[in-house]
Amino acid sequence: MSRLLVLLAVFMAIGSAFALYSIKYDTRQLEQRVNASQRAAEKAALDIAVLKSERAYLGRPERIEQLAREQGLVPIGEHQYARAAAAPPTPPRQPKR
Amino acid sequence: MAMSTAQTAQPRRWLVPQDVTGSCGTNRTEGRRLLVLCAALGLVFAAIGAQVVRLAIGGGETVRLSAAQPVGQNYARADILDRRGNLIATDIDAPSLFADPALVNDLDEVIDKLVALFPDLKAQDLRQALGDRTRRFAWIRRGLTPIEERRVHELGLPGLAFRREPRRAYPAGALSGHFVGLVNVDNKGLSGIERYIDEKGASELVAGPVRPRAAPVRLSIDLGAQHAVARELKDAMSRYQANAASALVMDVDSGELLAMVSLPDADPNQPGLALAPERLDKLTGGVFELGSIFKILTVALAMDDLSASPERFYDASQPLRFGRHTINDLHPLHRPLTVREILVRSSNVGSAMIALEAGRDRQRAFLDRLGLLDHIQTEAGRIAPPLVPPRWEEIETATIAYGHGLAVSPLQFATAVASLVNGGIRIRPTLLRQETQPVGEARVVSKRTSAYVRELLRAVVVDPHGTGKRADVPGYDVGGKTGTAEIPTRGGYQGDAVVSSFLAITPASAPRYLVLVSLFEPKGVSETQGKITAGLNAAPTAGRIVARVAPLLGLLPRDVTTAPHAQDHSSAGVPRSSAQ
């Protein structure tokens, strides 16, 4: 009886050791993956910051104004405002062919 | 143990029990000892096991080494946005070049090649930095562009390496204006809003490229309006051949600054140039005698402290004499003038008469109430304090009435007038977007006075004799006041060097925005018939700024409801002015 118990205990000890170490290695791998994705996220955040500043640079009002003027656009003038009610009635929608 | 066994009666049996269960049954003391021993051993093994498990799971304390820790720390800073969320300043990840002198093989080659690549590096400084082989770290250049990084990399020199760190970038360039301020080589704020960010704790020390955790700072500035003002001001500067110019747009109720332009401008991307003295921010960094636009305050004093109506007469028929000094009008009428006429025709003598009636103490108290004698500040730092005359006697009282003798910064003056026209509630200038309407502080003048001031400012623009006629913009009801102030020099005033200003409010009946334009030393050109008075240069500039900025800020022209020609243009399909 007691021998059986001892044998069982030995097997349990070995088994739990295996379980423990496999969990440990899994955890390490997970940690590495978490770190890698964190680094990727940080890198992406930095890249986004650069892209945002480039977009702001391209969209700076000086450049937009120049482009708009080349298209024949000008700053809005007081005669360009109108009440919606004063606009001509919308033409009836063409039926789809 | 051996000693104790020798002293006990049954030494051998205690150590080697023949029958454990039997002995437990027969000898209770022995059985108890055995149990205690087993329990103690069990505890020890359990403790060892637990420790093994703990080490296996957590691992021991890891020793971390970071050679770069003490050097090359940098500040990660919160972004700066305009009121609509456009980016004004941000951190971007940039490489910085450093050397490890111990690894440098050929010092001369390294120095030659680096100087060839960066001509502004000094060979002598490099030799000093790299010559000391006991050092392991020396910065060569911070904040390289990607192209520079590639070129250095292609040199293939041992001992050179890069560190990545956050660097400040200002995509809007010179448009971000003076108020944004500057950062130093460690990305730490030195002045302006950048310094405010550090004071507020929206920056942190980091090693390496990291995005800031702090939320972005949202300014009251509207970049679109800022650009429109800058553009009109540049145009005015060349049109009237001025040396410098400044303009601001302020919300009269909240004190928010929507645009602040001072020319020549300063690009924060080139901090070396930004600090040149001629690029000083005229709006906050300098004080000026602003001339006749001060008369706004003087008529307000008459109506508030002296309970005068706009129709009360003052004797402006004769020039005023103080000893050697005489106060004259530019276009004297030789008759008494009403308060309205004093402002509309910009009478120096009339303004002086008002101030003399009120007296020095009441004048001073009034200016103090408006905050014109205080040291004030915005989030971007202190504003140059007003230059109050050391002696404030009768003659100073008279000259301050028309804007000479008390020098203030344009921003401080604009704040005072905004408080006058917004219904009489004192406001503070701010560069941060206000999410809620601030609860008004102290009342500075009565509502009645405020309404009178607005009415008179409108009169200056619409009256046939008004000096501000050229500032009018159809539909926007501009009110305002001109001011042409001679610039004091060592030998008194020079007639041909002036600061020409126009203060405008729109719409005059219920103002939303205040615009203050100043042109520094404009010349007489053919468009102004050779004159340098504000009515001919600053007033039309202010009008153009209002016409362009008001629609951007969502202010609709009054006539939209009645515009009879609205339909003509909608059918024409092409805006009228596109032909220009």
XYZ file of C-alpha atoms in Angstrom:
677
model
C 0.000 0.000 0.000
C 2.624 2.497 1.083
C 4.791 1.567 -1.916
C 1.953 2.385 -4.228
C 1.610 5.726 -2.528
C 5.322 6.463 -2.899
C 5.242 5.486 -6.569
C 2.231 7.701 -7.150
C 3.947 10.603 -5.405
C 7.065 10.173 -7.534
C 5.036 10.158 -10.739
C 3.094 13.198 -9.617
C 6.315 15.030 -8.792
C 7.790 14.279 -12.206
C 4.546 15.092 -13.957
C 4.085 18.417 -12.195
C 7.699 19.327 -12.948
C 7.051 18.760 -16.657
C 3.812 20.710 -16.507
C 5.513 23.534 -14.646
C 8.362 23.883 -17.101
C 6.204 23.659 -20.162
C 4.023 26.442 -18.734
C 7.140 28.463 -18.046
C 8.398 28.156 -21.611
C 4.988 28.982 -23.009
C 4.906 32.048 -20.832
C 8.328 33.121 -22.043
C 7.257 32.794 -25.625
C 4.109 34.765 -24.936
C 6.185 37.429 -23.263
C 8.418 37.651 -26.292
C 5.423 37.969 -28.545
C 3.933 40.673 -26.337
C 7.222 42.569 -26.383
C 7.524 42.231 -30.134
C 4.023 43.521 -30.729
C 4.581 46.334 -28.251
C 7.700 47.324 -30.159
C 5.776 47.107 -33.402
C 3.034 49.296 -31.926
C 5.582 51.856 -30.744
C 7.242 51.847 -34.136
C 3.865 52.268 -35.799
C 2.999 55.147 -33.452
C 6.276 56.857 -34.363
C 5.652 56.288 -38.054
C 2.127 57.642 -37.694
C 3.549 60.759 -36.023
C 5.909 61.289 -38.947
C 3.125 60.750 -41.471
C 0.826 63.115 -39.601
C 3.446 65.816 -39.604
C 4.043 65.241 -43.298
C 0.343 65.514 -43.956
C 0.245 68.740 -41.926
C 3.205 70.009 -43.939
C 1.470 69.207 -47.214
C -1.775 70.694 -45.952
C -0.286 73.933 -44.662
C -2.490 76.852 -45.677
C 0.244 78.545 -47.752
C 0.478 75.569 -50.074
C -3.274 74.998 -50.239
C -3.829 78.643 -51.153
C -1.334 78.441 -53.981
C -2.941 75.269 -55.319
C -6.424 76.754 -54.980
C -5.452 79.915 -56.830
C -4.005 77.852 -59.657
C -7.444 76.258 -59.945
C -8.957 79.732 -60.308
C -10.390 79.806 -56.777
C -10.351 82.961 -54.639
C -11.163 83.752 -51.007
C -14.892 83.860 -50.359
C -16.499 87.241 -50.975
C -19.621 88.742 -49.474
C -21.547 88.408 -52.762
C -21.035 84.660 -52.733
C -23.451 84.095 -49.864
C -27.080 83.337 -50.482
C -30.049 82.109 -48.509
C -31.006 78.568 -49.317
C -34.536 79.842 -49.992
C -33.232 82.256 -52.610
C -31.648 79.460 -54.626
C -33.520 78.307 -57.733
C -35.680 75.239 -57.151
C -33.895 71.932 -57.589
C -34.707 70.423 -60.988
C -36.722 67.204 -60.737
C -34.527 64.145 -60.592
C -34.082 62.399 -63.922
C -35.642 58.950 -63.944
C -33.068 56.206 -64.207
C -32.785 54.592 -67.561
C 22.189 15.027 19.363
C 24.823 12.525 20.451
C 25.047 14.230 23.826
C 21.335 14.091 24.392
C 21.114 10.449 23.339
C 23.914 9.569 25.750
C 21.995 11.170 28.588
C 18.674 9.476 27.860
C 17.873 6.024 29.190
C 17.156 4.260 25.879
C 19.611 5.750 23.406
C 19.573 3.160 20.557
C 15.889 2.504 20.325
C 15.147 6.165 19.968
C 17.203 6.412 16.788
C 16.267 3.108 15.139
C 12.723 2.149 15.978
C 11.942 -1.509 15.129
C 8.255 -0.984 14.730
C 7.100 2.556 14.283
C 3.404 1.934 14.702
C 4.009 -0.427 17.510
C 6.274 1.978 19.325
C 3.750 4.731 18.890
C 1.217 2.586 20.508
C 3.496 1.421 23.313
C 5.553 4.576 23.918
C 3.646 7.835 23.484
C 6.647 10.167 23.994
C 8.650 8.441 21.286
C 5.783 8.535 18.825
C 5.257 12.278 19.455
C 8.959 13.033 18.888
C 8.883 11.121 15.649
C 5.827 13.026 14.468
C 7.436 16.392 15.316
C 10.563 15.419 13.434
C 8.599 14.297 10.376
C 6.609 17.504 10.387
C 9.753 19.644 10.654
C 11.453 17.802 7.785
C 8.275 18.007 5.752
C 8.140 21.779 6.308
C 11.749 22.176 5.194
C 11.120 20.187 2.019
C 7.949 22.098 1.338
C 9.818 25.391 1.726
C 12.553 24.234 -0.652
C 9.946 23.019 -3.121
C 8.068 26.297 -2.955
C 11.251 28.229 -3.571
C 12.088 26.038 -6.567
C 8.622 26.577 -7.976
C 8.901 30.331 -7.393
C 12.257 30.535 -9.174
C 11.003 28.397 -12.022
C 7.970 30.609 -12.570
C 9.269 34.099 -11.866
C 12.948 33.708 -12.457
C 15.413 35.527 -10.307
C 15.934 39.245 -10.378
C 17.364 40.078 -13.768
C 20.225 42.508 -13.825
C 19.657 45.114 -16.488
C 22.457 47.072 -17.991
C 21.927 50.066 -20.193
C 25.059 51.798 -21.262
C 23.133 54.693 -22.756
C 21.172 55.554 -19.634
C 23.122 58.540 -18.345
C 23.587 60.202 -21.732
C 21.267 61.265 -24.478
C 18.087 61.726 -22.502
C 15.503 63.803 -24.208
C 12.044 65.242 -23.638
C 8.989 63.724 -25.279
C 6.543 66.605 -25.617
C 2.800 66.853 -26.086
C 1.675 67.872 -29.578
C 0.384 71.376 -30.200
C -2.817 71.669 -32.240
C -4.746 74.667 -33.492
C -8.393 75.144 -32.496
C -9.587 72.890 -35.310
C -7.080 70.131 -34.607
C -4.490 71.012 -37.257
C -0.992 70.075 -36.232
C 1.289 72.959 -35.248
C 4.070 71.121 -33.430
C 4.826 67.447 -32.973
C 7.640 65.118 -31.977
C 9.103 63.021 -34.713
C 11.649 60.277 -34.331
C 14.951 61.475 -35.727
C 18.477 60.041 -35.721
C 21.242 61.847 -33.872
C 24.892 61.209 -34.663
C 27.392 60.424 -31.925
C 30.923 59.056 -31.807
C 32.731 56.631 -29.552
C 36.229 58.205 -29.539
C 37.803 54.951 -28.370
C 36.718 53.241 -31.589
C 37.778 55.989 -33.979
C 40.712 54.787 -36.082
C 41.824 57.721 -38.141
C 40.862 60.966 -36.424
C 41.836 63.211 -39.361
C 39.832 61.196 -41.849
C 36.735 61.277 -39.635
C 37.009 65.021 -39.109
C 37.602 65.764 -42.805
C 34.674 63.697 -43.973
C 32.264 65.001 -41.328
C 33.133 68.622 -42.025
C 32.671 67.986 -45.739
C 29.208 66.645 -44.982
C 28.203 69.295 -42.431
C 30.029 72.496 -43.380
C 28.891 74.302 -40.225
C 30.690 71.833 -37.943
C 34.027 73.193 -36.785
C 37.044 70.928 -37.259
C 38.582 72.260 -34.065
C 35.554 71.396 -31.932
C 35.424 67.929 -33.456
C 39.087 67.346 -32.744
C 38.560 68.334 -29.155
C 35.496 66.132 -28.743
C 36.948 63.080 -30.463
C 40.567 63.418 -29.386
C 39.919 62.328 -25.823
C 40.058 58.547 -26.076
C 39.045 58.005 -22.480
C 35.542 59.204 -23.333
C 33.170 56.738 -24.853
C 30.501 59.137 -26.023
C 30.441 62.485 -27.808
C 27.506 64.043 -29.651
C 28.356 65.202 -33.135
C 25.018 66.370 -34.381
C 21.459 66.055 -33.067
C 18.387 65.679 -35.208
C 19.578 64.545 -38.620
C 17.371 64.259 -41.661
C 17.026 60.783 -43.193
C 19.233 61.843 -46.120
C 21.985 63.062 -43.809
C 21.731 59.828 -41.878
C 22.220 57.803 -45.061
C 25.210 59.868 -46.132
C 26.944 59.454 -42.780
C 26.168 55.769 -42.921
C 27.700 55.536 -46.376
C 30.963 57.031 -45.086
C 31.430 53.691 -43.329
C 33.598 55.155 -40.581
C 34.111 53.090 -37.417
C 33.268 54.784 -34.133
C 30.262 56.689 -35.512
C 26.759 55.595 -34.550
C 23.202 56.885 -34.342
C 20.740 57.176 -31.524
C 17.097 57.753 -32.265
C 15.349 60.381 -30.196
C 12.291 62.619 -30.401
C 12.852 65.953 -32.136
C 10.400 68.815 -32.454
C 8.983 69.546 -35.892
C 6.752 72.455 -36.867
C 4.951 71.504 -40.075
C 3.266 74.903 -40.370
C 6.680 76.598 -40.347
C 6.724 80.349 -39.878
C 2.940 80.340 -39.608
C 3.200 78.813 -36.144
C 4.264 82.261 -35.142
C 6.175 83.635 -32.251
C 3.826 82.380 -29.572
C 4.801 78.727 -30.092
C 8.269 79.462 -28.749
C 11.389 77.334 -28.992
C 12.900 74.149 -27.606
C 16.555 73.465 -26.891
C 18.740 70.648 -28.188
C 17.292 68.257 -25.594
C 13.769 69.070 -26.814
C 13.050 71.019 -23.628
C 10.846 74.100 -23.888
C 12.625 77.436 -23.645
C 9.897 79.935 -24.391
C 6.318 80.417 -25.502
C 3.787 77.600 -25.496
C 6.664 75.094 -25.545
C 7.711 76.309 -22.138
C 4.118 76.232 -20.923
C 4.020 72.537 -21.887
C 6.967 71.818 -19.603
C 5.514 73.873 -16.779
C 2.218 72.040 -17.089
C 4.003 68.688 -16.962
C 2.992 67.656 -20.480
C 6.529 66.531 -21.266
C 8.675 63.751 -19.847
C 12.298 62.690 -19.920
C 12.832 59.650 -22.105
C 15.765 57.713 -23.512
C 15.049 56.871 -27.104
C 12.177 57.560 -29.420
C 8.901 57.445 -27.524
C 5.542 59.053 -28.247
C 4.469 61.487 -25.537
C 1.793 60.215 -23.199
C 0.371 63.651 -22.432
C -2.716 64.818 -24.314
C -2.117 67.432 -27.030
C -2.376 71.118 -26.192
C -5.151 72.782 -28.180
C -4.558 76.442 -28.958
C -7.133 79.136 -29.621
C -5.326 79.942 -32.870
C -7.041 79.093 -36.149
C -4.298 78.243 -38.636
C -6.475 79.201 -41.593
C -7.147 82.628 -40.123
C -3.524 82.926 -39.096
C -2.478 82.333 -42.680
C -5.028 84.769 -44.089
C -3.873 87.488 -41.682
C -0.202 86.794 -42.436
C -0.871 86.938 -46.148
C -2.772 90.248 -46.005
C -0.164 91.693 -43.675
C 2.718 90.704 -45.966
C 0.840 92.255 -48.827
C 0.342 95.477 -46.806
C 3.984 95.527 -45.793
C 5.141 95.554 -49.390
C 2.286 97.787 -50.565
C 3.059 100.514 -48.010
C 6.782 99.732 -47.747
C 6.648 99.233 -43.994
C 9.622 97.902 -42.029
C 7.525 95.614 -39.916
C 3.898 94.837 -39.252
C 1.715 93.043 -36.751
C -1.894 92.008 -36.476
C -4.051 90.040 -34.106
C -7.602 88.711 -34.119
C -9.255 88.291 -30.738
C -12.591 86.939 -29.583
C -13.946 89.855 -27.523
C -15.979 87.655 -25.158
C -13.551 84.875 -24.330
C -10.229 86.634 -24.909
C -9.165 83.808 -27.237
C -6.561 84.841 -29.766
C -7.478 83.446 -33.176
C -4.525 84.849 -35.065
C -1.326 86.553 -33.994
C 1.071 87.590 -36.698
C 4.206 89.671 -36.331
C 6.363 90.328 -39.375
C 9.207 89.719 -40.091
C 8.141 86.295 -38.933
C 10.157 83.598 -37.216
C 10.276 79.959 -38.247
C 10.659 77.740 -35.159
C 12.275 75.119 -37.410
C 15.225 77.512 -37.647
C 15.691 78.641 -34.061
C 18.950 80.401 -34.849
C 17.168 82.860 -37.113
C 14.111 83.206 -34.904
C 16.047 85.019 -32.188
C 17.231 87.909 -34.372
C 16.201 91.248 -32.808
C 14.232 92.452 -35.851
C 12.080 89.337 -35.546
C 10.945 90.294 -32.054
C 7.255 89.675 -31.537
C 5.746 93.153 -31.898
C 2.455 92.078 -30.338
C 3.794 90.965 -26.978
C 7.515 91.662 -26.943
C 7.561 95.420 -27.449
C 5.693 98.461 -26.144
C 4.692 101.369 -28.352
C 2.937 104.664 -28.066
C -0.066 103.722 -30.143
C -1.400 107.216 -30.807
C -4.981 108.092 -31.601
C -6.446 104.633 -31.075
C -6.082 105.544 -27.378
C -8.876 108.073 -27.921
C -11.276 105.128 -27.734
C -10.356 104.932 -24.063
C -10.614 108.673 -23.582
C -14.164 108.942 -24.934
C -15.102 105.882 -22.869
C -13.718 107.710 -19.839
C -15.907 110.710 -20.714
C -19.021 108.612 -21.042
C -18.418 106.339 -18.051
C -16.757 108.512 -15.417
C -18.117 111.887 -16.524
C -21.521 110.514 -17.614
C -21.185 112.438 -20.854
C -23.417 111.622 -23.774
C -21.815 111.349 -27.209
C -23.294 114.766 -27.947
C -21.630 116.699 -25.108
C -19.434 119.541 -26.371
C -15.794 120.128 -25.551
C -13.889 123.237 -26.514
C -11.408 122.275 -29.183
C -11.329 125.652 -30.919
C -7.827 126.626 -29.768
C -4.573 124.663 -29.615
C -3.670 123.721 -26.029
C -0.461 125.195 -24.629
C 1.661 123.702 -21.823
C 4.745 125.859 -21.424
C 6.857 125.133 -24.502
C 4.517 122.442 -25.757
C 1.462 122.931 -27.905
C -1.173 120.315 -28.636
C -2.611 120.763 -32.113
C -5.137 119.049 -34.320
C -4.161 117.744 -37.738
C -7.231 119.364 -39.315
C -8.409 121.953 -36.758
C -12.082 123.000 -37.033
C -11.781 126.025 -34.700
C -15.038 125.257 -32.954
C -16.298 123.169 -30.043
C -16.607 119.453 -30.851
C -18.963 116.792 -29.497
C -17.542 113.608 -27.996
C -18.662 111.854 -31.185
C -16.803 114.364 -33.356
C -13.692 114.118 -31.206
C -13.493 110.411 -32.004
C -14.725 110.572 -35.597
C -12.379 113.395 -36.570
C -9.652 112.222 -34.191
C -9.162 115.498 -32.357
C -6.099 115.658 -30.104
C -7.234 118.869 -28.435
C -10.711 117.509 -27.721
C -9.319 114.294 -26.214
C -6.936 116.289 -24.057
C -9.843 118.468 -22.869
C -11.801 115.358 -21.828
C -8.820 113.964 -19.923
C -8.164 117.297 -18.235
C -11.777 117.486 -17.124
C -11.573 113.983 -15.659
C -8.197 114.725 -14.084
C -5.123 112.590 -13.633
C -6.427 110.348 -10.882
C -9.619 109.371 -12.610
C -7.762 108.806 -15.884
C -5.203 106.634 -14.176
C -7.830 104.672 -12.264
C -9.760 104.132 -15.504
C -6.711 102.827 -17.377
C -5.856 100.659 -14.390
C -9.386 99.213 -14.356
C -8.918 98.211 -17.990
C -5.665 96.474 -17.077
C -3.458 98.831 -19.065
C -1.088 99.533 -16.178
C -0.761 95.893 -15.050
C 1.830 93.294 -15.905
C -0.224 90.747 -17.799
C 0.633 87.438 -19.388
C -0.668 84.715 -21.635
C 0.184 81.024 -21.627
C 3.071 81.905 -23.945
C 4.688 83.985 -21.238
C 4.816 87.524 -19.967
C 3.803 90.425 -22.119
C 6.204 93.363 -22.183
C 5.024 95.541 -19.270
C 3.598 98.989 -20.039
C 5.937 101.947 -19.896
C 4.174 104.250 -17.450
C 5.540 107.812 -17.300
C 7.525 108.417 -14.103
C 5.898 111.828 -13.771
C 2.162 111.821 -14.496
C 1.210 115.504 -14.363
C -1.269 117.598 -16.286
C 0.659 117.482 -19.552
C 1.006 113.678 -19.393
C -2.717 113.432 -18.671
C -3.342 115.467 -21.822
C -0.946 113.527 -24.072
C -1.986 110.085 -22.823
C -5.521 111.053 -23.856
C -4.421 110.798 -27.462
C -1.944 107.987 -27.078
C 1.419 109.541 -26.320
C 3.338 109.186 -23.080
C 2.057 105.716 -22.165
C 3.576 102.876 -24.182
C 1.838 99.493 -24.154
C 2.086 96.319 -26.179
C -0.544 95.938 -28.917
C -1.895 92.783 -27.247
C -2.451 94.551 -23.953
C -4.214 97.413 -25.700
C -6.416 95.063 -27.722
C -7.411 93.274 -24.507
C -8.424 96.566 -22.905
C -10.583 97.597 -25.868
C -12.139 94.130 -26.094
C -13.239 94.563 -22.481
C -14.739 97.949 -23.397
C -16.787 96.762 -26.362
C -17.949 93.335 -25.157
C -20.464 94.873 -22.790
C -17.923 96.023 -20.236
C -16.572 92.777 -18.749
C -12.829 92.538 -18.264
C -11.285 89.617 -20.109
C -7.887 87.995 -20.157
C -6.041 87.197 -23.363
C -5.560 83.481 -23.834
C -3.857 81.249 -26.357
C -5.728 78.117 -25.321
C -9.046 77.115 -26.771
C -11.775 77.740 -24.208
C -14.342 74.975 -24.170
C -16.750 76.911 -22.019
C -17.514 80.598 -22.037
C -15.479 82.005 -19.142
C -17.388 83.580 -16.319
C -16.778 87.283 -16.677
C -14.495 88.943 -14.221
C -14.931 92.463 -12.966
C -17.121 94.905 -14.845
C -14.982 97.785 -16.138
C -17.588 100.062 -17.698
C -21.369 100.137 -17.760
C -23.347 98.445 -20.524
C -24.476 101.868 -21.648
C -20.901 103.099 -22.075
C -19.990 99.931 -23.940
C -22.912 100.461 -26.334
C -21.901 104.090 -26.890
C -18.307 103.095 -27.626
C -19.475 100.566 -30.216
C -21.741 103.147 -31.805
C -18.939 105.713 -31.990
C -16.481 103.206 -33.438
C -18.988 102.433 -36.174
C -19.380 106.179 -36.754
C -15.635 106.521 -37.371
C -16.053 104.143 -40.320
C -19.389 105.297 -41.765
C -19.320 109.052 -41.040
C -18.421 111.093 -44.137
C -15.717 112.818 -42.054
C -14.570 109.603 -40.372
C -10.926 108.608 -40.567
C -11.680 104.905 -40.909
C -13.850 104.851 -44.039
C -11.464 102.583 -45.915
C -11.884 99.835 -43.316
C -15.531 99.184 -44.131
C -16.484 95.764 -45.443
C -19.978 95.307 -46.886
C -22.063 93.116 -44.620
C -19.663 93.054 -41.697
C -20.438 96.404 -40.025
C -16.855 97.196 -39.181
C -16.279 99.755 -36.461
C -12.853 101.029 -35.565
C -10.354 103.754 -34.952
C -7.201 104.914 -36.683
C -3.979 105.825 -34.952
C -0.857 107.343 -36.451
C 1.783 107.664 -33.765
C 5.146 109.258 -34.298
C 7.984 107.089 -33.056
C 9.945 108.739 -30.264
C 13.721 108.846 -30.760
C 16.502 110.314 -28.720
C 15.955 113.841 -30.012
C 12.161 113.895 -29.750
C 9.658 112.753 -32.334
C 10.434 112.256 -36.018
C 7.532 113.252 -38.195
C 8.180 110.724 -40.926
C 8.653 107.585 -38.792
C 5.292 106.427 -37.483
C 3.434 103.411 -36.187
C 0.225 103.383 -38.131
C -2.540 101.334 -36.501
C -6.164 100.439 -36.933
C -8.341 98.763 -34.358
C -11.446 97.172 -35.830
C -14.422 95.380 -34.300
C -16.958 93.333 -36.221
C -19.926 93.417 -36.284
C -20.002 96.770 -34.505
C -23.461 96.399 -32.977
C -22.644 93.104 -31.212
C -18.928 92.495 -31.673
C -17.528 88.990 -31.963
C -13.990 89.768 -33.076
C -11.469 92.510 -32.632
C -8.676 93.078 -35.137
C -5.680 95.258 -34.365
C -3.308 96.044 -37.238
C -0.067 97.991 -36.856
C 2.298 98.987 -39.649
C 5.726 100.113 -38.515
C 7.324 102.986 -40.436
C 5.215 102.822 -43.591
C 6.281 105.113 -46.437
C 4.161 107.436 -48.475
C 3.331 105.641 -51.718
C 1.227 106.607 -54.700
C -1.758 104.621 -53.410
C -1.823 106.774 -50.268
C -1.028 110.020 -52.137
C 2.338 110.045 -50.461
C 0.812 110.135 -46.972
C 1.544 107.851 -44.056
C -1.620 108.286 -41.997
C -3.369 105.198 -40.688
C -6.635 105.974 -42.457
C -4.861 105.344 -45.764
C -2.761 102.289 -44.961
C -3.712 100.511 -41.722
C -7.485 101.013 -42.147
C -7.748 99.349 -45.585
C -5.453 96.550 -44.356
C -7.768 95.927 -41.404
C -10.729 95.921 -43.791
C -9.086 93.344 -46.018
C -8.266 91.194 -42.997
C -11.860 91.336 -41.742
C -13.230 90.524 -45.193
C -11.019 87.497 -45.456
C -10.986 86.190 -41.907
C -14.597 86.700 -40.807
C -15.996 84.081 -43.235
C -13.278 81.645 -42.141
C -14.394 82.092 -38.536
C -17.999 81.421 -39.428
C -19.257 84.999 -39.256
C -21.937 85.530 -41.896
C -22.342 88.903 -43.580
C -25.435 90.773 -42.423
C -26.931 91.226 -45.885
C -27.256 87.553 -46.659
C -30.949 87.727 -45.868
C -31.609 90.664 -48.147
C -28.959 90.230 -50.827
C -30.957 90.922 -53.999
C -28.225 89.766 -56.301
C -27.891 86.341 -54.705
C -29.838 84.734 -57.485
C -27.871 86.384 -60.319
C -24.690 84.841 -59.107
C -26.077 81.409 -58.477
C -27.199 81.320 -62.087
C -23.909 82.697 -63.365
C -22.144 79.667 -61.947
C -18.737 81.321 -61.731
C -17.670 83.562 -58.862
C -17.331 87.116 -60.020
C -13.831 87.767 -58.766
C -12.275 84.669 -60.302
C -11.334 86.751 -63.317
C -8.754 88.649 -61.284
